[in-house]
PDB file of C-alpha atoms in Angstrom:
ATOM      1  CA  MET A   1      16.054 -18.293  12.112  1.00 51.00           C
ATOM      2  CA  SER A   2      18.937 -15.775  12.374  1.00 52.00           C
ATOM      3  CA  VAL A   3      19.368 -15.879   8.486  1.00 51.00           C
ATOM      4  CA  ARG A   4      15.814 -14.726   8.037  1.00 51.00           C
ATOM      5  CA  TRP A   5      16.402 -11.951  10.563  1.00 46.00           C
ATOM      6  CA  ASP A   6      19.591 -10.802   9.009  1.00 51.00           C
ATOM      7  CA  CYS A   7      17.991 -10.698   5.510  1.00 50.00           C
ATOM      8  CA  CYS A   8      15.015  -8.889   6.866  1.00 52.00           C
ATOM      9  CA  LYS A   9      17.331  -6.264   8.414  1.00 51.00           C
ATOM     10  CA  ILE A  10      18.947  -5.856   5.147  1.00 51.00           C
ATOM     11  CA  SER A  11      15.584  -5.659   3.160  1.00 50.00           C
ATOM     12  CA  LEU A  12      14.197  -3.132   5.778  1.00 59.00           C
ATOM     13  CA  GLN A  13      16.782  -0.467   4.738  1.00 67.00           C
ATOM     14  CA  ALA A  14      16.844  -1.389   0.934  1.00 84.00           C
ATOM     15  CA  PRO A  15      15.532   1.014  -1.705  1.00 93.00           C
ATOM     16  CA  PRO A  16      12.032   0.093  -3.309  1.00 96.00           C
ATOM     17  CA  LEU A  17      12.069  -2.280  -6.269  1.00 97.00           C
ATOM     18  CA  ASP A  18      11.225   0.135  -8.964  1.00 98.00           C
ATOM     19  CA  TYR A  19       9.125  -0.495 -12.045  1.00 98.00           C
ATOM     20  CA  SER A  20       7.660   2.846 -12.436  1.00 98.00           C
ATOM     21  CA  PHE A  21       6.960   4.273 -15.858  1.00 97.00           C
ATOM     22  CA  ARG A  22       8.013   1.108 -17.560  1.00 97.00           C
ATOM     23  CA  GLY A  23       4.567   0.938 -19.657  1.00 97.00           C
ATOM     24  CA  ILE A  24       3.575  -2.240 -17.665  1.00 98.00           C
ATOM     25  CA  SER A  25      -0.035  -3.504 -18.260  1.00 98.00           C
ATOM     26  CA  PHE A  26       0.150  -6.774 -16.732  1.00 98.00           C
ATOM     27  CA  ILE A  27       1.812  -7.873 -13.501  1.00 98.00           C
ATOM     28  CA  GLN A  28       3.589 -10.908 -14.967  1.00 97.00           C
ATOM     29  CA  ASP A  29       5.365  -8.469 -17.102  1.00 97.00           C
ATOM     30  CA  LEU A  30       7.544  -7.746 -13.910  1.00 98.00           C
ATOM     31  CA  LEU A  31       9.409 -11.020 -14.433  1.00 98.00           C
ATOM     32  CA  THR A  32      10.809  -9.820 -17.792  1.00 97.00           C
ATOM     33  CA  GLU A  33      10.777  -6.191 -17.520  1.00 96.00           C
ATOM     34  CA  GLU A  34      14.074  -4.629 -16.338  1.00 95.00           C
ATOM     35  CA  PRO A  35      13.712  -2.455 -13.127  1.00 96.00           C
ATOM     36  CA  ARG A  36      14.935   0.955 -12.823  1.00 95.00           C
ATOM     37  CA  ALA A  37      18.033   1.293 -11.526  1.00 91.00           C
ATOM     38  CA  GLY A  38      18.516   3.288  -8.296  1.00 86.00           C
ATOM     39  CA  LEU A  39      21.521   4.865  -6.439  1.00 85.00           C
ATOM     40  CA  LYS A  40      21.694   2.016  -4.170  1.00 90.00           C
ATOM     41  CA  VAL A  41      21.657  -1.566  -5.388  1.00 92.00           C
ATOM     42  CA  ILE A  42      19.296  -4.114  -3.842  1.00 93.00           C
ATOM     43  CA  LYS A  43      20.947  -7.128  -2.316  1.00 92.00           C
ATOM     44  CA  ARG A  44      19.951 -10.616  -3.261  1.00 93.00           C
ATOM     45  CA  SER A  45      19.633 -13.693  -1.018  1.00 91.00           C
ATOM     46  CA  ALA A  46      21.716 -16.803  -1.587  1.00 90.00           C
ATOM     47  CA  GLY A  47      18.757 -18.033  -3.728  1.00 92.00           C
ATOM     48  CA  GLY A  48      18.956 -14.979  -5.863  1.00 94.00           C
ATOM     49  CA  LYS A  49      15.834 -13.387  -4.872  1.00 95.00           C
ATOM     50  CA  LEU A  50      15.860  -9.527  -3.965  1.00 95.00           C
ATOM     51  CA  LEU A  51      15.895  -8.369  -0.486  1.00 94.00           C
ATOM     52  CA  THR A  52      13.705  -5.646  -0.140  1.00 96.00           C
ATOM     53  CA  GLN A  53      10.122  -4.541   1.433  1.00 95.00           C
ATOM     54  CA  ALA A  54       9.035  -2.052  -1.111  1.00 96.00           C
ATOM     55  CA  VAL A  55       7.775  -2.042  -4.684  1.00 98.00           C
ATOM     56  CA  ARG A  56       7.002   0.812  -6.975  1.00 98.00           C
ATOM     57  CA  LEU A  57       4.646   0.197  -9.868  1.00 99.00           C
ATOM     58  CA  ASN A  58       3.397   3.699 -10.246  1.00 98.00           C
ATOM     59  CA  ASN A  59       2.816   5.203 -13.529  1.00 98.00           C
ATOM     60  CA  ASN A  60       1.947   2.341 -15.671  1.00 99.00           C
ATOM     61  CA  THR A  61      -1.226   0.981 -17.357  1.00 98.00           C
ATOM     62  CA  ILE A  62      -2.037  -1.726 -14.839  1.00 99.00           C
ATOM     63  CA  ASN A  63      -5.892  -2.398 -14.514  1.00 98.00           C
ATOM     64  CA  GLU A  64      -5.749  -5.532 -12.397  1.00 98.00           C
ATOM     65  CA  LEU A  65      -3.493  -7.687 -10.044  1.00 99.00           C
ATOM     66  CA  THR A  66      -3.749 -11.004 -11.446  1.00 98.00           C
ATOM     67  CA  ASP A  67      -0.781 -13.026 -10.183  1.00 98.00           C
ATOM     68  CA  PHE A  68       0.495 -10.414  -7.908  1.00 99.00           C
ATOM     69  CA  ALA A  69       1.000 -12.594  -5.019  1.00 98.00           C
ATOM     70  CA  SER A  70       2.867 -15.430  -7.392  1.00 98.00           C
ATOM     71  CA  THR A  71       5.030 -12.765  -8.979  1.00 99.00           C
ATOM     72  CA  MET A  72       6.261 -11.209  -5.625  1.00 98.00           C
ATOM     73  CA  GLU A  73       7.001 -14.575  -4.387  1.00 98.00           C
ATOM     74  CA  GLN A  74       9.344 -15.005  -7.501  1.00 98.00           C
ATOM     75  CA  LEU A  75      10.936 -11.471  -7.074  1.00 98.00           C
ATOM     76  CA  LEU A  76      11.196 -11.110  -3.290  1.00 97.00           C
ATOM     77  CA  GLU A  77      12.861 -13.513  -0.853  1.00 95.00           C
ATOM     78  CA  TYR A  78      10.276 -12.475   1.942  1.00 94.00           C
ATOM     79  CA  PRO A  79       7.259 -11.224   0.022  1.00 96.00           C
ATOM     80  CA  ASP A  80       5.233 -11.668   3.392  1.00 95.00           C
ATOM     81  CA  GLU A  81       7.299  -8.678   4.926  1.00 94.00           C
ATOM     82  CA  LEU A  82       6.077  -6.142   2.126  1.00 97.00           C
ATOM     83  CA  SER A  83       5.407  -2.884   3.871  1.00 96.00           C
ATOM     84  CA  TRP A  84       5.198  -0.526   0.904  1.00 97.00           C
ATOM     85  CA  VAL A  85       3.453  -0.723  -2.476  1.00 98.00           C
ATOM     86  CA  ASP A  86       3.119   2.192  -4.899  1.00 98.00           C
ATOM     87  CA  LEU A  87       0.218   1.598  -7.391  1.00 99.00           C
ATOM     88  CA  SER A  88      -0.277   5.130  -7.945  1.00 98.00           C
ATOM     89  CA  PHE A  89      -1.181   6.522 -11.674  1.00 98.00           C
ATOM     90  CA  ASN A  90      -2.458   3.123 -13.067  1.00 99.00           C
ATOM     91  CA  ASP A  91      -6.067   2.156 -14.356  1.00 98.00           C
ATOM     92  CA  LEU A  92      -7.178  -0.163 -11.431  1.00 99.00           C
ATOM     93  CA  PRO A  93     -11.029   0.290 -11.031  1.00 98.00           C
ATOM     94  CA  THR A  94     -11.131  -1.586  -7.548  1.00 98.00           C
ATOM     95  CA  ILE A  95      -8.727  -2.501  -4.432  1.00 98.00           C
ATOM     96  CA  ASP A  96      -8.011  -6.163  -4.985  1.00 98.00           C
ATOM     97  CA  PRO A  97      -8.319  -8.347  -1.971  1.00 98.00           C
ATOM     98  CA  VAL A  98      -4.910  -9.696  -2.826  1.00 98.00           C
ATOM     99  CA  LEU A  99      -3.439  -6.519  -1.114  1.00 98.00           C
ATOM    100  CA  THR A 100      -5.108  -7.590   2.017  1.00 98.00           C
ATOM    101  CA  THR A 101      -2.906 -10.702   2.296  1.00 98.00           C
ATOM    102  CA  TYR A 102       0.055  -8.750   3.355  1.00 98.00           C
ATOM    103  CA  PRO A 103      -0.335  -8.161   7.002  1.00 96.00           C
ATOM    104  CA  ASN A 104       2.771  -6.169   7.139  1.00 96.00           C
ATOM    105  CA  LEU A 105       1.641  -3.272   4.720  1.00 97.00           C
ATOM    106  CA  ARG A 106       2.253   0.042   6.079  1.00 96.00           C
ATOM    107  CA  ALA A 107       1.996   2.269   3.083  1.00 96.00           C
ATOM    108  CA  LEU A 108      -0.172   1.957   0.122  1.00 98.00           C
ATOM    109  CA  ASN A 109      -0.374   4.322  -2.732  1.00 98.00           C
ATOM    110  CA  LEU A 110      -3.389   4.133  -5.102  1.00 97.00           C
ATOM    111  CA  HIS A 111      -3.902   7.680  -5.941  1.00 97.00           C
ATOM    112  CA  GLY A 112      -4.581   8.424  -9.577  1.00 97.00           C
ATOM    113  CA  ASN A 113      -6.379   5.489 -10.434  1.00 98.00           C
ATOM    114  CA  SER A 114     -10.030   4.538 -11.424  1.00 98.00           C
ATOM    115  CA  ILE A 115     -11.571   3.540  -8.051  1.00 97.00           C
ATOM    116  CA  GLN A 116     -15.223   4.752  -8.133  1.00 94.00           C
ATOM    117  CA  SER A 117     -16.773   3.317  -4.920  1.00 92.00           C
ATOM    118  CA  LEU A 118     -15.715   4.488  -1.317  1.00 89.00           C
ATOM    119  CA  SER A 119     -16.730   1.080   0.030  1.00 91.00           C
ATOM    120  CA  GLU A 120     -13.547  -0.306  -1.710  1.00 94.00           C
ATOM    121  CA  VAL A 121     -11.756   1.118   1.144  1.00 93.00           C
ATOM    122  CA  ASP A 122     -13.252  -1.196   3.618  1.00 93.00           C
ATOM    123  CA  LYS A 123     -11.375  -4.085   2.194  1.00 95.00           C
ATOM    124  CA  LEU A 124      -8.331  -2.886   4.025  1.00 96.00           C
ATOM    125  CA  ALA A 125      -9.621  -2.892   7.402  1.00 95.00           C
ATOM    126  CA  VAL A 126      -8.001  -5.983   8.060  1.00 96.00           C
ATOM    127  CA  LEU A 127      -4.503  -4.537   7.606  1.00 97.00           C
ATOM    128  CA  PRO A 128      -3.371  -3.984  11.163  1.00 96.00           C
ATOM    129  CA  HIS A 129      -0.272  -1.796  10.285  1.00 96.00           C
ATOM    130  CA  LEU A 130      -1.514   0.207   7.487  1.00 96.00           C
ATOM    131  CA  ARG A 131      -0.699   3.837   8.174  1.00 95.00           C
ATOM    132  CA  THR A 132      -0.440   5.736   4.952  1.00 95.00           C
ATOM    133  CA  LEU A 133      -3.305   5.497   2.090  1.00 96.00           C
ATOM    134  CA  THR A 134      -3.469   7.637  -0.750  1.00 95.00           C
ATOM    135  CA  LEU A 135      -6.784   7.731  -3.097  1.00 94.00           C
ATOM    136  CA  HIS A 136      -6.879  11.268  -4.303  1.00 94.00           C
ATOM    137  CA  GLY A 137      -7.433  11.470  -7.984  1.00 95.00           C
ATOM    138  CA  ASN A 138      -9.782   8.685  -8.214  1.00 96.00           C
ATOM    139  CA  PRO A 139     -13.609   8.998  -9.051  1.00 95.00           C
ATOM    140  CA  ILE A 140     -14.344   8.294  -5.261  1.00 91.00           C
ATOM    141  CA  GLU A 141     -13.603  12.107  -4.757  1.00 87.00           C
ATOM    142  CA  GLU A 142     -16.881  12.701  -6.227  1.00 86.00           C
ATOM    143  CA  GLU A 143     -18.639  10.431  -3.778  1.00 81.00           C
ATOM    144  CA  LYS A 144     -20.537  12.267  -1.122  1.00 71.00           C
ATOM    145  CA  GLY A 145     -18.768  12.038   2.242  1.00 66.00           C
ATOM    146  CA  TYR A 146     -15.269  11.432   0.946  1.00 69.00           C
ATOM    147  CA  ARG A 147     -13.639  14.422   2.152  1.00 59.00           C
ATOM    148  CA  TRP A 148     -14.830  14.099   5.865  1.00 41.00           C
ATOM    149  CA  GLY A 149     -15.509  10.527   6.010  1.00 42.00           C
ATOM    150  CA  ARG A 150     -18.760   8.631   6.462  1.00 35.00           C
ATOM    151  CA  GLY A 151     -20.814   8.390   9.583  1.00 29.00           C
ATOM    152  CA  ALA A 152     -20.666   5.356  12.017  1.00 27.00           C
ATOM    153  CA  ARG A 153     -22.357   2.257  10.681  1.00 28.00           C
ATOM    154  CA  PRO A 154     -25.577   1.201  12.741  1.00 26.00           C
ATOM    155  CA  ALA A 155     -24.962  -0.647  15.922  1.00 29.00           C
ATOM    156  CA  ASN A 156     -26.481  -4.030  16.454  1.00 30.00           C
ATOM    157  CA  ALA A 157     -28.777  -4.696  19.461  1.00 26.00           C
ATOM    158  CA  SER A 158     -25.982  -5.672  21.609  1.00 31.00           C
ATOM    159  CA  GLY A 159     -24.934  -2.050  21.310  1.00 34.00           C
ATOM    160  CA  ARG A 160     -21.772  -2.743  19.320  1.00 35.00           C
ATOM    161  CA  GLY A 161     -21.150  -2.107  15.564  1.00 37.00           C
ATOM    162  CA  ARG A 162     -20.739  -4.745  13.020  1.00 36.00           C
ATOM    163  CA  ASP A 163     -17.250  -4.425  13.408  1.00 42.00           C
ATOM    164  CA  GLY A 164     -17.066  -4.952  17.243  1.00 42.00           C
ATOM    165  CA  GLY A 165     -16.738  -1.181  17.946  1.00 43.00           C
ATOM    166  CA  ARG A 166     -18.938   0.664  20.467  1.00 43.00           C
ATOM    167  CA  ARG A 167     -22.081   2.470  19.394  1.00 43.00           C
ATOM    168  CA  GLY A 168     -21.071   5.499  17.441  1.00 45.00           C
ATOM    169  CA  GLU A 169     -17.494   4.526  16.921  1.00 45.00           C
ATOM    170  CA  PRO A 170     -16.297   4.520  13.354  1.00 48.00           C
ATOM    171  CA  SER A 171     -15.530   1.050  12.083  1.00 46.00           C
ATOM    172  CA  PRO A 172     -12.046   0.162  10.600  1.00 50.00           C
ATOM    173  CA  GLY A 173     -13.240   0.831   7.204  1.00 50.00           C
ATOM    174  CA  GLU A 174     -14.180   4.232   8.219  1.00 48.00           C
ATOM    175  CA  GLN A 175     -11.319   5.172   9.868  1.00 55.00           C
ATOM    176  CA  LEU A 176      -9.311   4.066   6.639  1.00 58.00           C
ATOM    177  CA  SER A 177     -11.824   6.394   5.025  1.00 50.00           C
ATOM    178  CA  ALA A 178     -10.796   9.411   7.116  1.00 49.00           C
ATOM    179  CA  LEU A 179      -7.224   8.490   6.710  1.00 55.00           C
ATOM    180  CA  CYS A 180      -7.335   8.592   3.153  1.00 54.00           C
ATOM    181  CA  CYS A 181      -9.333  12.021   3.236  1.00 48.00           C
ATOM    182  CA  GLN A 182      -6.517  13.355   5.400  1.00 46.00           C
ATOM    183  CA  GLY A 183      -4.031  12.468   2.920  1.00 45.00           C
ATOM    184  CA  THR A 184      -5.711  13.735  -0.149  1.00 42.00           C
ATOM    185  CA  GLN A 185      -2.997  16.616  -0.492  1.00 39.00           C
ATOM    186  CA  ARG A 186      -0.058  14.123  -0.006  1.00 38.00           C
ATOM    187  CA  ASP A 187       1.487  13.193  -3.628  1.00 39.00           C
ATOM    188  CA  SER A 188       4.434  11.257  -2.371  1.00 37.00           C
ATOM    189  CA  LEU A 189       6.076   9.493   0.846  1.00 36.00           C
ATOM    190  CA  ARG A 190       9.250  11.383   0.612  1.00 34.00           C
ATOM    191  CA  ALA A 191       8.284  14.027   3.212  1.00 30.00           C
ATOM    192  CA  PRO A 192       5.871  12.278   5.850  1.00 32.00           C
ATOM    193  CA  SER A 193       4.310  14.395   8.283  1.00 32.00           C
ATOM    194  CA  THR A 194       6.112  15.134  11.527  1.00 27.00           C
ATOM    195  CA  SER A 195       2.898  15.149  13.555  1.00 31.00           C
ATOM    196  CA  THR A 196       1.697  12.415  15.632  1.00 29.00           C
ATOM    197  CA  GLY A 197      -1.269  11.890  13.195  1.00 32.00           C
ATOM    198  CA  VAL A 198      -2.094   8.852  11.276  1.00 34.00           C
ATOM    199  CA  ASN A 199      -0.471   9.642   8.151  1.00 35.00           C
ATOM    200  CA  ARG A 200       3.039   9.632   9.585  1.00 33.00           C
ATOM    201  CA  LEU A 201       5.282   6.891   8.275  1.00 33.00           C
ATOM    202  CA  PRO A 202       7.029   4.566  10.985  1.00 34.00           C
ATOM    203  CA  LYS A 203      10.628   5.083  11.139  1.00 33.00           C
ATOM    204  CA  PRO A 204      11.544   1.639   9.651  1.00 32.00           C
ATOM    205  CA  LEU A 205      10.006   2.254   6.336  1.00 37.00           C
ATOM    206  CA  MET A 206      11.941   5.456   5.673  1.00 33.00           C
ATOM    207  CA  GLY A 207      14.761   3.379   4.366  1.00 38.00           C
ATOM    208  CA  ALA A 208      12.673   1.935   1.880  1.00 44.00           C
ATOM    209  CA  GLY A 209      11.438   5.286   0.549  1.00 41.00           C
ATOM    210  CA  SER A 210      14.711   7.232   0.664  1.00 39.00           C
ATOM    211  CA  ASP A 211      15.199   6.870  -3.039  1.00 41.00           C
ATOM    212  CA  LEU A 212      12.016   8.490  -3.881  1.00 37.00           C
ATOM    213  CA  PRO A 213      12.459  11.408  -6.455  1.00 35.00           C
TER     214      PRO A 213
END
C-alpha cells in the first residue's frame, strides 16, 4: 500500500507522457512510437512502467480509441489514476465510452476533432471529478444550443428528472454541456482560470501540465 502511495505521489507531479505531433493513427502505435522528450524525465516503477497521470495524444490522426485501455495498462503503472488526457486536433467522430472508465479523469481535451452530436457529451456525466472539458473546433459548434447549453430534461412523474435531479435542474450531461461551452475560448491548460468557476484545474493536476508549450 505504501509503495503505491509513494508511486502515486511521484506520478502526480510528473510531466505528461507526450505523443503529440507523432503522426499516430492507431492507439497501438504508442507501444512502438518514441514519446517526445520533455525537460523533466518521467520516472519508472520497479516493473519498468511509467509513473505519470497525464497523456498527450494531440495533433495526430487518431479516429478511434480501440485498445486504449490495454495500451494504457502496458505503458502506465497506475492507469486507473489517469487524470488528464489530451486528444485535441485528431479525427475522432465520437466520444469513446472507454474514457468513462477512468474515474479520476479531471481534464479532457477534445477540441479540434470531428464530433458532430452534442449528445456525445452525456457519456461523460459519469465522471465525478471532470473539471475541464474542451470541445470547440468540432462540428457540434453548429448544433443549436451549444453556446448556452441545453434546457433541462423533462422530469418524470415523481418530480425528479431522469438523472435524479429536481424538476428544472440540469442533468449531469447538461452541466457538462455548459462546462464545455464556457471553455470554448480556452486553447490549452497552461493558464487555468483563477476564478472559482468549473474550468479551474485542481492544484494537484498542475504538476502534470507544467511542461505544456
